[in-house]
Every structure is written in C-alpha cells, then in structure tokens.
Amino acid sequence: MQKQYSLAHSPEFLAQIVQFKADIVINSPGRVNLIGEHTDYNNGFVMPTAIDKTIQFHLKKNGSESSCSISSLNYDTTYNFDLNTTNLKDAEWTHYIIGVVEEIKNLGKTLAGFDCLMLSNLPMGAGISSSAALECGLAMGINELFNLKLTKLEIVKLSQLAEHNYVGTKCGIMDQFASVMSEENHVIKLDCESLEYEMLPFAIEPYKLLLLNTNVSHSLATSEYNTRREECEKGVALLQKWLPQINSLRNVSLEQLKKYKSEFDPTIYGRCEYVVEENLRVTQAATALENNDLNTFGKLMYASHEGLKNKYEVSCKELDFLTEFSKDNESILGCRMMGGGFGGCTINLIHQDAIDTYIESAKKAYFKKFNLNLTAFTAMPSNGGERV
Ligand code: GLA
C-alpha cells in the first residue's frame, strides 16, 4: 500500500487518489539510454533501461458504454472523450491518449467507459521518454482493466504505433521496449532487428548515473528526427545499388560504407557513418560492462556524443557545453547527450562521492553561460511498467 501512494506529492493529491478508488494502479517508468542513439529505427543495437521515475495511472471502469476521462494531477487538467468519436483537435498530450485507445481498438479489442487519474515524478521534455511512459502505462492499465490479454510485446508495439500515427514522430522501438520490458539493476542490450535481447547486470558501484537536464527543448526535435530517419533511408537506398541484400544500416560494415564514400552526398554519408559506428560502440560497451571496465565504457559514451554532434548533428550548444564541462572532472568517466537530441539531458557516469560538488559547479557554469537553470537527478535501472 505504501508503494501505491509513494508518488503522492501533496496531501491534496493523496486525498484525490483515495477518493478516486481505483480498480487498477500501474507505475510506468521513463528510461535512460546508456549508448546506442538513433540506432533503433536503423534496426541496430541500443542499451536502455527503465528508471525510478514514473507516471502512475489510477484507473477504474465508470459503468458507461464509451465516456472516458483522464486527469493529470500535476497539470491540474482533465480530458474527456468518447471512445467512438475521438479526434485530434485538443492539446498534444491528448494525442497520445487517443493513439493508444485507437491502436487497442485496431487490435479488435472492445473497451468501455473508464476514468483515469495520472500523477508523475517524471520530468516532461527531458529526453527520458515521458511519452513512452504515458503510452505504455495507459495501454497496460487498459489491458488490465478490461482483461484484454495483450502481451507485453503487443503493448510495446501498439504504443510505438500510437506515436507514429497520432503524434507524428516516426520513433524507433527503444523507448517503449525499455519502459515495458526492463528489469531492476539491469540494462537491456536490444537488437532492434530481431527484438532479441540480453539483460546485462548493471553493477557499477561506486559509480552512478547522473542526469543533467538542460531544460531546453529546441523546436527542431520532431521535424529533424523524421528527417534523420529519411536521410538514413536514402543512404540505404544508395548502398543497395552495390549491396542489394541489405535492408538497413544494421547490415552494413564500416568497410563497405567507406568503399562507397565518394558516391555519397557528404551529409548523408555522415549520418550513415555515425549509425554504423554507434552500432559497433554498443557491442563494445556491452563487453566493457561485462568486464567491469567502466573506463572503456565511459570513453565510448564520449565517442557517441562526438558522433551525435558532428556526424549526426542532433546535439545543441547546451548539451555540448555540459559534455565538454564534464571532461575537466576526473570523477566522471563518460558523458553524452541522451535521446533524440536538440535538448533534454546529458547522461553522466560519475563517482558517487563527486555528485554533489559536481552538480553545484555544473549549475553555476551553466547559468553563467546560458542564463538558464540546470536540474539534476540520479537514475537507477528499474523494473518496467508494473501493477502496484
Ligand atoms: C527518441 C525515440 C527513440 C530513439 C531515440 C534516439 O527517444 O523515441 O526511438 O530513436 O530518440 O536514440
């Protein structure tokens, strides 16, 4: 019971939750990604895990045929809709809700009216996938509430489709997969082609994962994300002239790519080279983790950032500043931008004794440079979404 209410930030929230009398409560986490950025939609490798920051969903049937309401306690707002007449005219967060409902209906499942209360300690727009937490948590809650018998993988896939078809981001599968499938104290090495995965033990003491949120979210994020995807597809189409057997950058070696470099537009080449190199880095990082070689792991994180900045061009000055700043601190083994880019967080591999002083110095330097506040939090590899 204690766990169920652990996200209630204030007595008012607690009172509303108690009064609501949910049938089902789901905790749905955000995620971090250790390495393997922008590789998922290229059928490559990623290394994410869910974290101990969640959106909590309280759901109950309301006895109606098709009237639903979803309230966010944090944002003090309610969205009312009818299961049979959903539309995309309202605020963007409601598109995720509609997307999940519609994609569940597309699987031939029958729903009825329900009410839902949400509360969250997961920062939005910070690159830690509050969107996947929203989609997957709602899908899990509806699944449990109506006993739909959807598998975890079906929940992952329908949530990804909700984002493609109702939000407009042609995202890969990493975020939803991590939000649903993760296990405490492990990171997932996921093959985004076959969806086979390994749970790698993540025992990094005395190091910790520290996230520094730039608190910027540049408007390019969605449009450039989709553009990167198209650029990679162009690269594959070109390579298919000589390598007709390939269907993604996952199937291309660095040697093959370099051989045809002169045929490429330089921008497209940079995108492809980054992806092929990043896939190699994920495999090297998994080996480093198995060998408890955090120095190598950290260097791979820095190399990932360089690629994202210079070849894939999805970083921004705030993320670059924080990554550079971390290099002066020998308690930090690695740092990189995380997620889609153009804002959000850096992820830092830092000695636990250095965390407090580092946060203070990074905050000061960041404020001095950008006149912006930095927020910081540590993240623990945690279980994927679950009923509490
Ligand atoms: C976003 C997407 C993911 C992935 C990352 C970049 O988080 O939702 O699918 O592509 O960007 O690695």
CSV table of C-alpha atoms in Angstrom, one decimal, residues 216-377:
chain,number,residue,atom,x,y,z
A,216,VAL,CA,15.9,23.3,-23.3
A,217,SER,CA,13.9,21.6,-25.9
A,218,HIS,CA,14.6,23.1,-29.3
A,219,SER,CA,11.7,23.1,-31.7
A,220,LEU,CA,13.6,21.1,-34.3
A,221,ALA,CA,13.2,17.9,-32.3
A,222,THR,CA,10.3,16.3,-34.2
A,223,SER,CA,11.0,17.5,-37.7
A,224,GLU,CA,14.7,16.8,-37.6
A,225,TYR,CA,14.1,13.4,-36.0
A,226,ASN,CA,11.9,12.4,-39.0
A,227,THR,CA,14.5,14.0,-41.4
A,228,ARG,CA,17.3,11.9,-39.9
A,229,ARG,CA,15.2,8.8,-40.5
A,230,GLU,CA,14.7,9.7,-44.1
A,231,GLU,CA,18.4,10.5,-44.5
A,232,CYS,CA,19.4,7.1,-43.3
A,233,GLU,CA,16.8,5.5,-45.7
A,234,LYS,CA,18.4,7.5,-48.6
A,235,GLY,CA,21.8,6.1,-47.5
A,236,VAL,CA,20.4,2.6,-47.6
A,237,ALA,CA,18.8,3.1,-51.0
A,238,LEU,CA,22.1,4.3,-52.4
A,239,LEU,CA,24.0,1.4,-50.9
A,240,GLN,CA,21.5,-1.1,-52.3
A,241,LYS,CA,22.9,-0.3,-55.8
A,242,TRP,CA,26.0,-2.3,-54.9
A,243,LEU,CA,24.7,-4.2,-51.9
A,244,PRO,CA,21.2,-5.3,-52.9
A,245,GLN,CA,20.9,-7.7,-50.0
A,246,ILE,CA,20.9,-5.0,-47.3
A,247,ASN,CA,17.7,-3.5,-46.0
A,248,SER,CA,19.1,-1.3,-43.2
A,249,LEU,CA,22.3,0.3,-42.0
A,250,ARG,CA,22.4,-2.6,-39.5
A,251,ASN,CA,23.6,-4.9,-42.3
A,252,VAL,CA,26.4,-2.6,-43.5
A,253,SER,CA,30.0,-2.8,-42.2
A,254,LEU,CA,32.2,0.2,-41.9
A,255,GLU,CA,34.5,-1.1,-44.6
A,256,GLN,CA,31.6,-1.5,-47.0
A,257,LEU,CA,30.4,2.0,-46.2
A,258,LYS,CA,33.8,3.6,-46.7
A,259,LYS,CA,34.3,1.9,-50.0
A,260,TYR,CA,31.4,3.8,-51.5
A,261,LYS,CA,32.1,7.1,-49.7
A,262,SER,CA,32.7,9.1,-52.9
A,263,GLU,CA,29.3,8.2,-54.2
A,264,PHE,CA,27.5,9.9,-51.2
A,265,ASP,CA,26.3,13.3,-50.5
A,266,PRO,CA,28.6,14.2,-47.5
A,267,THR,CA,25.7,14.9,-45.1
A,268,ILE,CA,24.1,11.6,-45.8
A,269,TYR,CA,27.4,9.8,-45.5
A,270,GLY,CA,28.0,11.4,-42.1
A,271,ARG,CA,24.6,10.1,-40.9
A,272,CYS,CA,25.3,6.6,-42.1
A,273,GLU,CA,28.8,6.5,-40.7
A,274,TYR,CA,27.6,7.6,-37.3
A,275,VAL,CA,25.0,4.8,-37.3
A,276,VAL,CA,27.4,2.1,-38.3
A,277,GLU,CA,30.0,3.3,-35.8
A,278,GLU,CA,27.4,3.6,-33.0
A,279,ASN,CA,26.2,0.0,-33.5
A,280,LEU,CA,29.8,-1.1,-33.0
A,281,ARG,CA,30.1,1.0,-29.9
A,282,VAL,CA,27.1,-0.6,-28.3
A,283,THR,CA,28.6,-4.1,-28.7
A,284,GLN,CA,32.0,-2.8,-27.4
A,285,ALA,CA,30.1,-1.2,-24.4
A,286,ALA,CA,28.4,-4.4,-23.6
A,287,THR,CA,31.7,-6.2,-23.5
A,288,ALA,CA,33.2,-3.4,-21.3
A,289,LEU,CA,30.3,-3.7,-18.9
A,290,GLU,CA,30.7,-7.5,-18.7
A,291,ASN,CA,34.4,-6.9,-17.9
A,292,ASN,CA,33.6,-4.3,-15.4
A,293,ASP,CA,35.7,-1.9,-17.4
A,294,LEU,CA,34.0,1.4,-16.8
A,295,ASN,CA,36.8,3.4,-18.2
A,296,THR,CA,36.3,2.0,-21.6
A,297,PHE,CA,32.6,2.3,-21.2
A,298,GLY,CA,33.0,6.0,-20.4
A,299,LYS,CA,35.2,6.6,-23.5
A,300,LEU,CA,32.6,5.0,-25.7
A,301,MET,CA,30.0,7.4,-24.2
A,302,TYR,CA,32.2,10.4,-25.2
A,303,ALA,CA,32.7,9.0,-28.7
A,304,SER,CA,29.0,8.5,-29.0
A,305,HIS,CA,28.5,12.2,-28.2
A,306,GLU,CA,31.1,13.3,-30.7
A,307,GLY,CA,29.3,11.3,-33.4
A,308,LEU,CA,25.9,12.7,-32.5
A,309,LYS,CA,27.3,16.2,-32.5
A,310,ASN,CA,29.5,16.2,-35.6
A,311,LYS,CA,28.1,13.5,-37.9
A,312,TYR,CA,24.5,13.0,-36.9
A,313,GLU,CA,24.1,16.7,-35.9
A,314,VAL,CA,21.3,16.3,-33.3
A,315,SER,CA,23.1,17.9,-30.4
A,316,CYS,CA,22.9,21.6,-29.4
A,317,LYS,CA,25.2,24.1,-27.7
A,318,GLU,CA,23.8,23.4,-24.2
A,319,LEU,CA,24.4,19.6,-24.4
A,320,ASP,CA,27.8,20.2,-26.0
A,321,PHE,CA,28.8,22.6,-23.2
A,322,LEU,CA,27.8,20.1,-20.5
A,323,THR,CA,29.6,17.3,-22.2
A,324,GLU,CA,32.8,19.4,-22.5
A,325,PHE,CA,32.5,20.6,-18.9
A,326,SER,CA,32.4,17.0,-17.6
A,327,LYS,CA,35.8,16.3,-19.2
A,328,ASP,CA,37.5,18.5,-16.6
A,329,ASN,CA,36.3,16.3,-13.8
A,330,GLU,CA,38.2,13.1,-13.3
A,331,SER,CA,35.4,11.6,-11.3
A,332,ILE,CA,33.4,11.4,-14.5
A,333,LEU,CA,34.2,8.6,-16.8
A,334,GLY,CA,31.8,9.3,-19.6
A,335,CYS,CA,29.1,11.8,-20.6
A,336,ARG,CA,26.9,12.2,-23.7
A,337,MET,CA,23.6,13.7,-24.8
A,338,MET,CA,20.8,11.2,-24.5
A,339,GLY,CA,17.7,10.5,-26.5
A,340,GLY,CA,16.5,12.3,-29.7
A,341,GLY,CA,18.6,15.4,-29.1
A,342,PHE,CA,18.2,19.1,-29.5
A,343,GLY,CA,17.8,19.5,-25.8
A,344,GLY,CA,16.9,17.2,-22.8
A,345,CYS,CA,19.6,15.6,-20.7
A,346,THR,CA,23.2,14.6,-20.6
A,347,ILE,CA,23.9,11.2,-19.0
A,348,ASN,CA,27.0,11.1,-16.9
A,349,LEU,CA,28.9,8.1,-15.4
A,350,ILE,CA,30.2,9.7,-12.2
A,351,HIS,CA,31.8,8.6,-8.9
A,352,GLN,CA,29.1,8.8,-6.2
A,353,ASP,CA,31.4,10.9,-3.9
A,354,ALA,CA,31.7,13.6,-6.5
A,355,ILE,CA,28.0,14.0,-7.4
A,356,ASP,CA,27.0,16.9,-5.1
A,357,THR,CA,30.0,19.1,-5.8
A,358,TYR,CA,29.8,18.4,-9.5
A,359,ILE,CA,26.1,19.4,-9.6
A,360,GLU,CA,26.9,22.6,-7.9
A,361,SER,CA,29.8,23.5,-10.2
A,362,ALA,CA,27.9,22.5,-13.4
A,363,LYS,CA,24.8,24.5,-12.3
A,364,LYS,CA,27.0,27.6,-11.8
A,365,ALA,CA,28.8,27.3,-15.0
A,366,TYR,CA,25.7,26.5,-17.0
A,367,PHE,CA,23.9,29.5,-15.5
A,368,LYS,CA,26.8,31.8,-16.3
A,369,LYS,CA,27.0,30.6,-19.9
A,370,PHE,CA,23.3,30.4,-20.8
A,371,ASN,CA,21.4,32.2,-18.0
A,372,LEU,CA,19.4,29.1,-17.6
A,373,ASN,CA,18.9,26.7,-14.6
A,374,LEU,CA,20.2,23.2,-14.8
A,375,THR,CA,18.3,20.5,-13.0
A,376,ALA,CA,20.0,17.3,-11.9
A,377,PHE,CA,18.9,13.8,-10.7
